[in-house]
Amino acid sequence: MMINLKARKLVHTANVVAAMHLSDSLTRLKFVDEVRQVVMQQFEAARRA
């Protein structure tokens, strides 16, 4: 599905940006986790629609 590909690309981009701009590992992990949570919330909203 196209939405799955876009979601994976978004998480990948979050990882790249975090690696380049966030030096603290815990902050980096939290940022990427927050992006994943947003992606999962959007999947849930799409399923309910």
Short mmCIF file of N, CA and C in Angstrom, two decimals:
data_model
loop_
_atom_site.label_atom_id
_atom_site.label_comp_id
_atom_site.label_asym_id
_atom_site.label_seq_id
_atom_site.Cartn_x
_atom_site.Cartn_y
_atom_site.Cartn_z
N MET A 1 0.83 -1.19 0.00
CA MET A 1 0.00 0.00 0.00
C MET A 1 0.87 1.25 0.00
N MET A 2 0.37 2.26 -0.64
CA MET A 2 1.11 3.52 -0.75
C MET A 2 1.29 4.19 0.61
N ILE A 3 0.25 4.12 1.46
CA ILE A 3 0.34 4.77 2.77
C ILE A 3 1.42 4.12 3.63
N ASN A 4 1.59 2.81 3.51
CA ASN A 4 2.62 2.12 4.27
C ASN A 4 4.01 2.56 3.83
N LEU A 5 4.20 2.71 2.54
CA LEU A 5 5.49 3.16 2.01
C LEU A 5 5.80 4.58 2.49
N LYS A 6 4.81 5.45 2.46
CA LYS A 6 5.00 6.83 2.92
C LYS A 6 5.31 6.86 4.42
N ALA A 7 4.65 6.02 5.18
CA ALA A 7 4.89 5.97 6.62
C ALA A 7 6.31 5.51 6.92
N ARG A 8 6.76 4.47 6.21
CA ARG A 8 8.13 4.00 6.41
C ARG A 8 9.15 5.06 6.01
N LYS A 9 8.86 5.78 4.94
CA LYS A 9 9.76 6.85 4.50
C LYS A 9 9.83 7.97 5.54
N LEU A 10 8.69 8.30 6.13
CA LEU A 10 8.65 9.33 7.16
C LEU A 10 9.48 8.93 8.38
N VAL A 11 9.34 7.69 8.83
CA VAL A 11 10.12 7.21 9.97
C VAL A 11 11.61 7.20 9.62
N HIS A 12 11.93 6.78 8.41
CA HIS A 12 13.34 6.79 7.97
C HIS A 12 13.89 8.22 7.98
N THR A 13 13.12 9.16 7.46
CA THR A 13 13.56 10.55 7.44
C THR A 13 13.75 11.08 8.86
N ALA A 14 12.86 10.70 9.76
CA ALA A 14 13.00 11.10 11.16
C ALA A 14 14.30 10.57 11.74
N ASN A 15 14.64 9.33 11.41
CA ASN A 15 15.90 8.75 11.88
C ASN A 15 17.10 9.52 11.34
N VAL A 16 17.07 9.85 10.06
CA VAL A 16 18.18 10.57 9.45
C VAL A 16 18.34 11.96 10.07
N VAL A 17 17.22 12.67 10.19
CA VAL A 17 17.27 14.02 10.78
C VAL A 17 17.75 13.95 12.22
N ALA A 18 17.24 13.00 12.98
CA ALA A 18 17.65 12.86 14.38
C ALA A 18 19.14 12.56 14.48
N ALA A 19 19.64 11.70 13.62
CA ALA A 19 21.06 11.35 13.66
C ALA A 19 21.94 12.56 13.34
N MET A 20 21.47 13.41 12.45
CA MET A 20 22.28 14.57 12.06
C MET A 20 22.20 15.71 13.06
N HIS A 21 21.07 15.87 13.74
CA HIS A 21 20.86 17.08 14.53
C HIS A 21 20.73 16.86 16.04
N LEU A 22 20.51 15.65 16.47
CA LEU A 22 20.34 15.40 17.91
C LEU A 22 21.50 14.56 18.42
N SER A 23 22.32 15.15 19.25
CA SER A 23 23.51 14.43 19.73
C SER A 23 23.19 13.51 20.91
N ASP A 24 22.16 13.85 21.68
CA ASP A 24 21.79 13.02 22.83
C ASP A 24 20.98 11.81 22.37
N SER A 25 21.46 10.63 22.71
CA SER A 25 20.81 9.39 22.25
C SER A 25 19.38 9.25 22.74
N LEU A 26 19.15 9.59 23.99
CA LEU A 26 17.79 9.45 24.55
C LEU A 26 16.82 10.40 23.85
N THR A 27 17.25 11.62 23.61
CA THR A 27 16.42 12.58 22.88
C THR A 27 16.13 12.08 21.48
N ARG A 28 17.15 11.54 20.84
CA ARG A 28 16.99 11.00 19.48
C ARG A 28 15.96 9.88 19.46
N LEU A 29 16.06 8.95 20.40
CA LEU A 29 15.11 7.84 20.47
C LEU A 29 13.69 8.33 20.75
N LYS A 30 13.56 9.30 21.64
CA LYS A 30 12.24 9.83 21.96
C LYS A 30 11.61 10.51 20.74
N PHE A 31 12.43 11.26 20.00
CA PHE A 31 11.93 11.94 18.80
C PHE A 31 11.41 10.93 17.79
N VAL A 32 12.20 9.92 17.50
CA VAL A 32 11.80 8.91 16.51
C VAL A 32 10.57 8.16 17.01
N ASP A 33 10.52 7.88 18.30
CA ASP A 33 9.35 7.19 18.87
C ASP A 33 8.09 8.04 18.73
N GLU A 34 8.22 9.34 18.95
CA GLU A 34 7.07 10.23 18.79
C GLU A 34 6.58 10.24 17.34
N VAL A 35 7.50 10.23 16.40
CA VAL A 35 7.11 10.19 14.98
C VAL A 35 6.37 8.88 14.70
N ARG A 36 6.89 7.77 15.22
CA ARG A 36 6.22 6.47 15.03
C ARG A 36 4.82 6.48 15.63
N GLN A 37 4.67 7.09 16.79
CA GLN A 37 3.35 7.16 17.43
C GLN A 37 2.37 7.95 16.57
N VAL A 38 2.82 9.05 16.00
CA VAL A 38 1.96 9.85 15.12
C VAL A 38 1.55 9.02 13.90
N VAL A 39 2.49 8.29 13.33
CA VAL A 39 2.20 7.43 12.18
C VAL A 39 1.15 6.39 12.56
N MET A 40 1.30 5.76 13.71
CA MET A 40 0.34 4.74 14.14
C MET A 40 -1.04 5.36 14.39
N GLN A 41 -1.08 6.56 14.95
CA GLN A 41 -2.36 7.23 15.17
C GLN A 41 -3.05 7.53 13.84
N GLN A 42 -2.27 7.90 12.85
CA GLN A 42 -2.84 8.18 11.53
C GLN A 42 -3.36 6.90 10.88
N PHE A 43 -2.64 5.79 11.06
CA PHE A 43 -3.12 4.50 10.55
C PHE A 43 -4.46 4.15 11.19
N GLU A 44 -4.56 4.34 12.51
CA GLU A 44 -5.81 4.05 13.22
C GLU A 44 -6.94 4.92 12.69
N ALA A 45 -6.67 6.19 12.49
CA ALA A 45 -7.70 7.11 11.98
C ALA A 45 -8.13 6.69 10.57
N ALA A 46 -7.19 6.26 9.76
CA ALA A 46 -7.51 5.82 8.39
C ALA A 46 -8.35 4.55 8.41
N ARG A 47 -8.05 3.65 9.35
CA ARG A 47 -8.82 2.40 9.45
C ARG A 47 -10.26 2.68 9.87
N ARG A 48 -10.44 3.66 10.78
CA ARG A 48 -11.77 3.98 11.27
C ARG A 48 -12.60 4.75 10.25
N ALA A 49 -11.94 5.40 9.33
CA ALA A 49 -12.66 6.23 8.34
C ALA A 49 -13.35 5.39 7.29
#
